[in-house]
MMTF fields as JSON, N, C-alpha, C and O atoms, coordinates in Angstrom:
{
  "mmtfVersion": "1.0.0",
  "mmtfProducer": "UNKNOWN",
  "numBonds": 463,
  "numAtoms": 464,
  "numGroups": 116,
  "numChains": 1,
  "numModels": 1,
  "chainsPerModel": [1],
  "groupsPerChain": [116],
  "chainIdList": ["A"],
  "bondAtomList": [4, 2, 8, 6, 12, 10, 16, 14, 20, 18, 24, 22, 28, 26, 32, 30, 36, 34, 40, 38, 44, 42, 48, 46, 52, 50, 56, 54, 60, 58, 64, 62, 68, 66, 72, 70, 76, 74, 80, 78, 84, 82, 88, 86, 92, 90, 96, 94, 100, 98, 104, 102, 108, 106, 112, 110, 116, 114, 120, 118, 124, 122, 128, 126, 132, 130, 136, 134, 140, 138, 144, 142, 148, 146, 152, 150, 156, 154, 160, 158, 164, 162, 168, 166, 172, 170, 176, 174, 180, 178, 184, 182, 188, 186, 192, 190, 196, 194, 200, 198, 204, 202, 208, 206, 212, 210, 216, 214, 220, 218, 224, 222, 228, 226, 232, 230, 236, 234, 240, 238, 244, 242, 248, 246, 252, 250, 256, 254, 260, 258, 264, 262, 268, 266, 272, 270, 276, 274, 280, 278, 284, 282, 288, 286, 292, 290, 296, 294, 300, 298, 304, 302, 308, 306, 312, 310, 316, 314, 320, 318, 324, 322, 328, 326, 332, 330, 336, 334, 340, 338, 344, 342, 348, 346, 352, 350, 356, 354, 360, 358, 364, 362, 368, 366, 372, 370, 376, 374, 380, 378, 384, 382, 388, 386, 392, 390, 396, 394, 400, 398, 404, 402, 408, 406, 412, 410, 416, 414, 420, 418, 424, 422, 428, 426, 432, 430, 436, 434, 440, 438, 444, 442, 448, 446, 452, 450, 456, 454, 460, 458],
  "bondOrderList": [1, 1, 1, 1, 1, 1, 1, 1, 1, 1, 1, 1, 1, 1, 1, 1, 1, 1, 1, 1, 1, 1, 1, 1, 1, 1, 1, 1, 1, 1, 1, 1, 1, 1, 1, 1, 1, 1, 1, 1, 1, 1, 1, 1, 1, 1, 1, 1, 1, 1, 1, 1, 1, 1, 1, 1, 1, 1, 1, 1, 1, 1, 1, 1, 1, 1, 1, 1, 1, 1, 1, 1, 1, 1, 1, 1, 1, 1, 1, 1, 1, 1, 1, 1, 1, 1, 1, 1, 1, 1, 1, 1, 1, 1, 1, 1, 1, 1, 1, 1, 1, 1, 1, 1, 1, 1, 1, 1, 1, 1, 1, 1, 1, 1, 1],
  "groupList": [{"groupName": "UNK", "atomNameList": ["N", "CA", "C", "O"], "elementList": ["N", "C", "C", "O"], "formalChargeList": [0, 0, 0, 0], "bondAtomList": [1, 0, 2, 1, 3, 2], "bondOrderList": [1, 1, 2], "singleLetterCode": "X", "chemCompType": "L-PEPTIDE LINKING"}],
  "groupTypeList": [0, 0, 0, 0, 0, 0, 0, 0, 0, 0, 0, 0, 0, 0, 0, 0, 0, 0, 0, 0, 0, 0, 0, 0, 0, 0, 0, 0, 0, 0, 0, 0, 0, 0, 0, 0, 0, 0, 0, 0, 0, 0, 0, 0, 0, 0, 0, 0, 0, 0, 0, 0, 0, 0, 0, 0, 0, 0, 0, 0, 0, 0, 0, 0, 0, 0, 0, 0, 0, 0, 0, 0, 0, 0, 0, 0, 0, 0, 0, 0, 0, 0, 0, 0, 0, 0, 0, 0, 0, 0, 0, 0, 0, 0, 0, 0, 0, 0, 0, 0, 0, 0, 0, 0, 0, 0, 0, 0, 0, 0, 0, 0, 0, 0, 0, 0],
  "groupIdList": [1, 2, 3, 4, 5, 6, 7, 8, 9, 10, 11, 12, 13, 14, 15, 16, 17, 18, 19, 20, 21, 22, 23, 24, 25, 26, 27, 28, 29, 30, 31, 32, 33, 34, 35, 36, 37, 38, 39, 40, 41, 42, 43, 44, 45, 46, 47, 48, 49, 50, 51, 52, 53, 54, 55, 56, 57, 58, 59, 60, 61, 62, 63, 64, 65, 66, 67, 68, 69, 70, 71, 72, 73, 74, 75, 76, 77, 78, 79, 80, 81, 82, 83, 84, 85, 86, 87, 88, 89, 90, 91, 92, 93, 94, 95, 96, 97, 98, 99, 100, 101, 102, 103, 104, 105, 106, 107, 108, 109, 110, 111, 112, 113, 114, 115, 116],
  "secStructList": [7, 2, 2, 2, 2, 2, 2, 2, 1, 5, 2, 2, 2, 2, 2, 2, 2, 2, 2, 2, 2, 2, 2, 2, 6, 6, 7, 7, 2, 2, 2, 2, 2, 2, 2, 2, 2, 2, 2, 2, 7, 7, 7, 2, 2, 2, 2, 2, 2, 2, 2, 6, 1, 7, 7, 5, 2, 2, 2, 2, 2, 2, 6, 7, 1, 7, 7, 7, 4, 4, 4, 4, 4, 7, 7, 1, 3, 3, 6, 6, 3, 3, 4, 4, 4, 7, 1, 1, 2, 2, 2, 2, 2, 2, 2, 2, 2, 2, 2, 2, 2, 2, 2, 2, 2, 6, 6, 7, 7, 2, 2, 2, 2, 6, 6, 7],
  "xCoordList": [-14.547, -14.051, -13.213, -13.259, -12.457, -11.642, -12.52, -12.148, -13.686, -14.607, -14.994, -15.044, -15.27, -15.697, -14.635, -14.973, -13.366, -12.292, -12.344, -12.186, -12.566, -12.647, -13.869, -13.78, -15.002, -16.239, -16.102, -16.704, -15.32, -15.186, -14.142, -14.072, -13.349, -12.312, -12.94, -14.077, -12.187, -12.639, -12.748, -11.8, -13.904, -14.089, -13.043, -12.437, -12.826, -11.901, -10.49, -9.772, -10.087, -8.747, -8.63, -7.688, -9.572, -9.52, -9.678, -8.941, -10.628, -10.875, -9.67, -9.323, -9.045, -7.821, -6.732, -5.991, -6.636, -5.658, -6.004, -5.113, -7.296, -7.708, -7.37, -6.903, -7.607, -7.278, -5.777, -5.329, -5.002, -3.539, -3.029, -2.124, -3.604, -3.204, -3.433, -2.55, -4.611, -4.933, -4.026, -3.55, -3.79, -2.965, -1.513, -0.855, -1.012, 0.354, 0.514, 1.611, -0.584, -0.571, -1.061, -1.356, -1.148, -1.504, -2.994, -3.386, -3.827, -5.269, -5.631, -4.774, -6.886, -7.276, -8.298, -8.953, -8.396, -9.416, -10.81, -11.686, -11.002, -12.305, -12.66, -13.829, -11.686, -11.958, -12.322, -13.192, -11.656, -12.004, -13.43, -14.208, -13.772, -15.137, -16.15, -17.262, -15.773, -16.686, -16.998, -18.158, -15.976, -16.246, -16.983, -17.812, -16.684, -17.376, -18.845, -19.724, -19.11, -20.492, -21.245, -22.4, -20.592, -21.22, -21.619, -22.71, -20.734, -20.979, -22.041, -22.905, -21.985, -22.782, -23.981, -24.91, -23.973, -25.042, -24.783, -25.574, -23.698, -23.339, -22.888, -22.323, -23.137, -22.577, -21.167, -20.787, -20.401, -19.046, -19.101, -18.248, -20.103, -20.239, -20.52, -19.951, -21.39, -21.678, -20.432, -20.182, -19.658, -18.429, -17.476, -16.883, -17.328, -16.455, -16.922, -16.104, -18.235, -18.775, -18.496, -18.162, -18.634, -18.378, -16.905, -16.563, -16.031, -14.595, -14.304, -13.332, -15.146, -14.966, -15.775, -15.825, -16.404, -17.241, -16.533, -15.408, -17.2, -16.674, -17.243, -17.112, -17.864, -18.521, -17.514, -16.384, -17.952, -17.095, -17.188, -18.104, -16.23, -16.223, -17.44, -18.049, -17.787, -18.968, -20.243, -21.089, -20.385, -21.588, -21.667, -22.762, -20.519, -20.513, -21.252, -22.055, -20.991, -21.65, -23.072, -23.972, -23.283, -24.638, -25.621, -26.79, -25.152, -26.013, -25.986, -26.529, -25.369, -25.258, -26.646, -27.553, -26.811, -28.116, -28.677, -29.854, -27.843, -28.331, -27.148, -26.456, -26.928, -25.854, -26.211, -27.332, -25.254, -25.479, -25.721, -24.902, -26.831, -27.1, -26.071, -25.91, -25.385, -24.363, -23.048, -22.101, -22.992, -21.77, -21.454, -20.303, -22.469, -22.241, -21.472, -21.039, -21.298, -20.478, -18.986, -18.144, -18.666, -17.27, -16.733, -17.254, -15.698, -15.078, -13.57, -13.032, -12.907, -11.453, -10.916, -11.657, -9.607, -8.9, -8.339, -7.757, -8.52, -7.892, -7.417, -8.162, -6.194, -5.594, -5.663, -5.838, -5.526, -5.544, -6.905, -7.007, -7.959, -9.32, -10.141, -10.151, -10.82, -11.711, -13.002, -13.756, -13.253, -14.332, -15.71, -16.543, -15.953, -17.285, -17.585, -18.735, -16.557, -16.754, -16.829, -16.968, -16.739, -16.813, -18.244, -19.195, -18.392, -19.727, -20.486, -21.68, -19.818, -20.474, -20.769, -19.849, -22.036, -22.419, -21.797, -21.43, -21.671, -21.051, -19.572, -19.063, -18.888, -17.47, -17.306, -16.33, -18.236, -18.172, -18.285, -17.551, -19.197, -19.321, -18.033, -17.615, -17.416, -16.14, -15.079, -14.311, -15.029, -14.055, -14.334, -13.404, -15.602, -15.922, -15.258, -14.677, -15.346, -14.705, -13.193, -12.551, -12.623, -11.186, -10.82, -9.832, -11.624, -11.359, -11.494, -10.68, -12.509, -12.678, -11.478, -10.979, -11.019, -9.865, -8.606, -7.745, -8.488, -7.357, -7.326, -6.268, -8.481, -8.564, -8.223, -7.555, -8.675, -8.365, -6.849, -6.264, -6.228, -4.792, -3.981, -2.862, -4.551, -3.846, -4.04, -3.532, -4.777, -4.916, -6.066, -6.131, -6.961, -8.1, -9.004, -9.126, -9.624, -10.527, -11.77, -12.289, -12.229, -13.375, -14.62, -15.357, -14.859, -16.041, -16.005, -17.042, -14.828, -14.69, -14.827, -15.429, -14.267, -14.358, -15.82, -16.241, -16.593, -17.997, -18.934, -20.156, -18.345, -19.105, -20.177, -21.319, -19.799, -20.747, -20.704, -21.431],
  "yCoordList": [-2.797, -1.47, -0.868, 0.338, -1.711, -1.235, -0.6, 0.413, -1.198, -0.64, 0.783, 1.65, 1.036, 2.374, 3.423, 4.561, 3.065, 4.008, 4.376, 5.539, 3.369, 3.615, 4.463, 5.409, 4.136, 4.878, 6.345, 7.215, 6.625, 7.985, 8.821, 10.036, 8.189, 8.922, 9.942, 9.783, 10.977, 12.027, 11.488, 10.903, 11.688, 11.262, 11.899, 11.218, 13.2, 13.89, 13.328, 13.252, 12.937, 12.383, 11.013, 10.773, 10.128, 8.778, 8.829, 8.162, 9.609, 9.69, 10.293, 9.881, 11.264, 11.841, 10.797, 10.824, 9.878, 8.795, 7.836, 7.345, 7.571, 6.708, 7.357, 6.686, 8.655, 9.381, 9.342, 9.093, 9.591, 9.589, 8.222, 8.139, 7.157, 5.798, 5.594, 5.103, 5.966, 5.799, 6.663, 6.21, 7.901, 8.81, 8.343, 8.526, 7.744, 7.209, 6.123, 5.898, 5.461, 4.377, 4.836, 4.013, 6.159, 6.689, 6.827, 7.112, 6.631, 6.82, 8.228, 8.948, 8.622, 10.005, 10.094, 9.119, 11.296, 11.564, 11.313, 10.782, 11.699, 11.489, 10.008, 9.653, 9.15, 7.706, 7.203, 6.345, 7.74, 7.374, 7.84, 7.109, 9.042, 9.537, 8.687, 8.473, 8.201, 7.362, 6.06, 5.655, 5.406, 4.151, 4.421, 3.617, 5.554, 5.916, 6.215, 5.799, 6.928, 7.225, 5.948, 5.788, 5.039, 3.755, 3.011, 2.448, 3.014, 2.28, 2.936, 2.249, 4.264, 4.951, 5.741, 6.014, 6.107, 6.937, 8.433, 9.237, 8.82, 10.241, 10.694, 9.907, 11.961, 12.533, 13.026, 13.174, 13.276, 13.813, 15.144, 15.42, 15.971, 17.264, 17.063, 17.761, 16.115, 15.845, 15.354, 15.737, 14.508, 14.013, 15.171, 15.258, 16.058, 17.228, 18.093, 18.584, 18.279, 19.07, 18.388, 19.048, 17.077, 16.336, 16.36, 16.252, 16.502, 16.618, 17.884, 17.936, 18.898, 20.16, 20.205, 21.241, 19.099, 19.065, 18.295, 17.822, 18.184, 17.47, 16.055, 15.428, 15.544, 14.248, 13.132, 13.144, 12.186, 11.036, 10.029, 10.077, 9.122, 8.097, 7.185, 6.798, 6.849, 6.021, 6.707, 6.084, 7.994, 8.728, 8.911, 8.957, 9.015, 9.088, 7.877, 8.022, 6.702, 5.491, 5.365, 4.948, 5.717, 5.633, 6.523, 6.167, 7.688, 8.672, 8.567, 9.432, 7.531, 7.379, 7.36, 6.701, 8.078, 8.148, 6.777, 6.497, 5.936, 4.624, 3.687, 3.782, 2.794, 1.82, 0.884, 0.383, 0.661, -0.157, -1.617, -2.21, -2.198, -3.594, -4.565, -5.678, -4.152, -5.007, -5.013, -5.7, -4.258, -4.236, -5.614, -5.907, -6.448, -7.784, -8.669, -9.761, -8.204, -8.933, -8.687, -9.352, -7.723, -7.407, -8.475, -8.673, -9.145, -10.177, -9.999, -9.286, -10.658, -10.627, -10.104, -9.84, -9.962, -9.572, -8.173, -7.837, -7.368, -6.047, -5.86, -6.12, -5.415, -5.247, -6.543, -6.508, -7.668, -8.959, -9.445, -10.432, -8.757, -9.104, -9.479, -8.748, -10.608, -11.017, -10.212, -10.415, -9.291, -8.313, -8.946, -8.464, -10.008, -10.612, -11.307, -11.65, -11.519, -12.201, -11.249, -11.707, -9.946, -8.976, -8.984, -8.749, -9.252, -9.41, -8.102, -8.043, -7.059, -5.769, -5.138, -4.895, -4.874, -4.391, -3.034, -2.801, -2.147, -0.84, -1.02, -0.414, -1.846, -2.094, -2.805, -2.561, -3.668, -4.353, -3.327, -3.414, -2.356, -1.317, -0.498, -0.136, -0.212, 0.512, -0.308, 0.23, -1.586, -2.479, -2.602, -2.749, -2.542, -2.571, -1.395, -1.568, -0.195, 0.959, 0.769, 1.089, 0.253, -0.036, -0.958, -0.732, -1.989, -2.972, -2.343, -2.617, -1.504, -0.839, 0.044, 0.025, 0.812, 1.692, 0.855, 1.219, -0.258, -1.163, -1.703, -1.741, -2.118, -2.619, -1.516, -1.764, -0.314, 0.842, 1.059, 1.229, 1.052, 1.28, 0.183, 0.417, -1.001, -2.112, -2.112, -2.995, -1.119, -0.963, -1.726, -1.848, -2.232, -2.971, -2.029, -0.851, -2.544, -1.749, -1.334, -2.098, -0.127, 0.421, -0.474, -0.64, -1.049, -1.899, -3.096, -3.504, -3.65, -4.788, -4.355, -5.057, -3.198, -2.678, -2.458, -2.771, -1.915, -1.6, -2.786, -2.636, -3.947, -5.205, -5.117, -5.527, -4.578, -4.441, -5.659, -5.722],
  "zCoordList": [20.789, 21.152, 20.018, 19.777, 19.333, 18.22, 17.142, 16.55, 16.887, 15.901, 16.26, 15.387, 17.538, 17.959, 17.659, 17.334, 17.76, 17.436, 15.953, 15.582, 15.12, 13.675, 13.359, 12.577, 13.955, 13.699, 14.098, 13.469, 15.134, 15.651, 14.899, 15.084, 14.07, 13.341, 12.399, 11.955, 12.107, 11.196, 9.773, 9.25, 9.153, 7.767, 6.868, 6.041, 7.022, 6.115, 6.231, 5.234, 7.422, 7.607, 6.931, 6.176, 7.197, 6.627, 5.114, 4.388, 4.642, 3.21, 2.492, 1.385, 3.131, 2.57, 2.394, 1.411, 3.345, 3.24, 2.099, 1.407, 1.903, 0.791, -0.552, -1.473, -0.655, -1.885, -2.133, -3.252, -1.081, -1.213, -1.666, -2.496, -1.125, -1.515, -3.007, -3.71, -3.49, -4.904, -5.78, -6.821, -5.36, -6.166, -6.24, -7.264, -5.168, -5.193, -6.26, -6.772, -6.582, -7.564, -8.936, -9.803, -9.131, -10.441, -10.714, -11.845, -9.708, -9.882, -9.413, -8.899, -9.586, -9.306, -8.166, -7.799, -7.636, -6.623, -7.196, -6.513, -8.452, -9.103, -9.143, -8.991, -9.341, -9.352, -7.96, -7.812, -6.943, -5.561, -5.268, -4.655, -5.7, -5.506, -6.254, -5.771, -7.431, -8.211, -7.472, -7.396, -6.931, -6.212, -4.909, -4.483, -4.273, -3.037, -3.328, -2.574, -4.408, -4.811, -5.126, -4.732, -5.837, -6.173, -4.901, -4.817, -3.923, -2.69, -1.814, -1.271, -1.672, -0.655, -1.168, -0.407, -2.431, -2.959, -2.829, -3.322, -2.177, -2.125, -3.513, -4.273, -3.842, -5.061, -4.756, -3.595, -5.81, -5.623, -4.878, -4.034, -5.187, -4.511, -3.012, -2.172, -2.689, -1.275, -0.542, 0.601, -1.206, -0.591, -0.328, 0.748, -1.304, -1.127, 0.04, 0.819, 0.162, 1.275, 2.609, 3.593, 2.637, 3.877, 4.255, 5.432, 3.262, 3.552, 4.362, 5.117, 4.202, 4.929, 6.221, 6.883, 6.581, 7.782, 8.901, 8.735, 10.013, 11.174, 11.283, 12.334, 10.238, 10.304, 10.6, 10.113, 11.4, 11.709, 10.573, 9.752, 10.541, 9.504, 9.641, 8.644, 10.87, 11.104, 10.642, 10.0, 10.968, 10.563, 9.052, 8.491, 8.392, 6.934, 6.362, 5.44, 6.893, 6.405, 6.944, 6.215, 8.205, 8.783, 8.039, 7.885, 7.575, 6.924, 5.394, 4.706, 4.869, 3.411, 2.779, 3.287, 1.676, 1.024, 0.633, 0.862, 0.05, -0.375, -0.607, -1.621, 0.333, 0.181, -0.97, -1.055, -1.842, -3.034, -2.642, -1.941, -3.085, -2.734, -3.327, -2.826, -4.375, -4.986, -4.206, -4.588, -3.126, -2.332, -1.751, -1.428, -1.62, -1.084, -2.053, -1.687, -3.289, -4.261, -4.042, -4.645, -3.171, -2.888, -1.937, -0.839, -2.379, -1.553, -1.597, -2.444, -0.674, -0.662, 0.644, 1.591, 0.67, 1.883, 1.722, 0.691, 2.749, 2.816, 4.249, 5.194, 4.406, 5.73, 6.541, 7.759, 5.87, 6.543, 6.99, 7.718, 6.559, 6.973, 5.74, 4.75, 5.802, 4.714, 4.871, 5.823, 3.925, 4.073, 4.205, 4.973, 3.474, 3.518, 4.842, 5.113, 5.672, 6.953, 8.149, 9.283, 7.922, 9.017, 9.557, 8.811, 10.847, 11.437, 11.595, 11.3, 12.055, 12.267, 10.906, 10.126, 10.618, 9.284, 8.949, 7.797, 9.919, 9.658, 9.333, 8.39, 10.105, 9.832, 8.488, 7.779, 8.133, 6.832, 5.702, 4.718, 5.833, 4.811, 4.702, 3.602, 5.831, 5.834, 5.121, 4.322, 5.397, 4.751, 3.255, 2.461, 2.867, 1.445, 0.726, -0.345, 1.317, 0.688, 0.653, -0.348, 1.734, 1.738, 0.575, -0.123, 0.379, -0.674, -2.055, -2.937, -2.257, -3.551, -3.879, -5.003, -2.901, -3.128, -3.331, -4.133, -2.616, -2.792, -4.224, -4.851, -4.736, -6.111, -7.104, -8.108, -6.827, -7.669, -7.702, -8.771, -6.534, -6.434, -7.119, -7.577, -7.184, -7.84, -9.351, -10.042, -9.873, -11.306, -11.94, -13.163, -11.129, -11.664, -12.465, -12.132, -13.502, -14.347, -13.556, -12.743, -13.808, -13.078, -13.207, -12.235, -14.389, -14.576, -13.623, -13.099, -13.402, -12.501, -11.047, -10.235, -10.726, -9.352, -8.981, -7.867, -9.926, -9.649, -9.885, -9.909, -10.055, -10.174, -11.26, -11.05, -12.426, -13.547, -14.443, -15.434]
}
């Protein structure tokens, strides 16, 4: 049931919080968009358009153009949860983005964040 609450949240609200987290640590919105694009296949322009829409956070991921197959290389803990062990695939994808933004905020190099 907790997952459904997260899936129903407003994309613009949650994404705005991710941007704010990164900016507080000296990173940029463009960098958040870059990791989001890498993960989901959305362009920066599409993300900006979705920020002005009513799309839910769950639908943002469900409708992603192309989830990056290398996302399974993302491991570690975010918000006390080991991302690679999340059973629900949609929630795991959401946690992957959380982890990418967390790594960004911690100052990790973009090449390492994008698993290059």
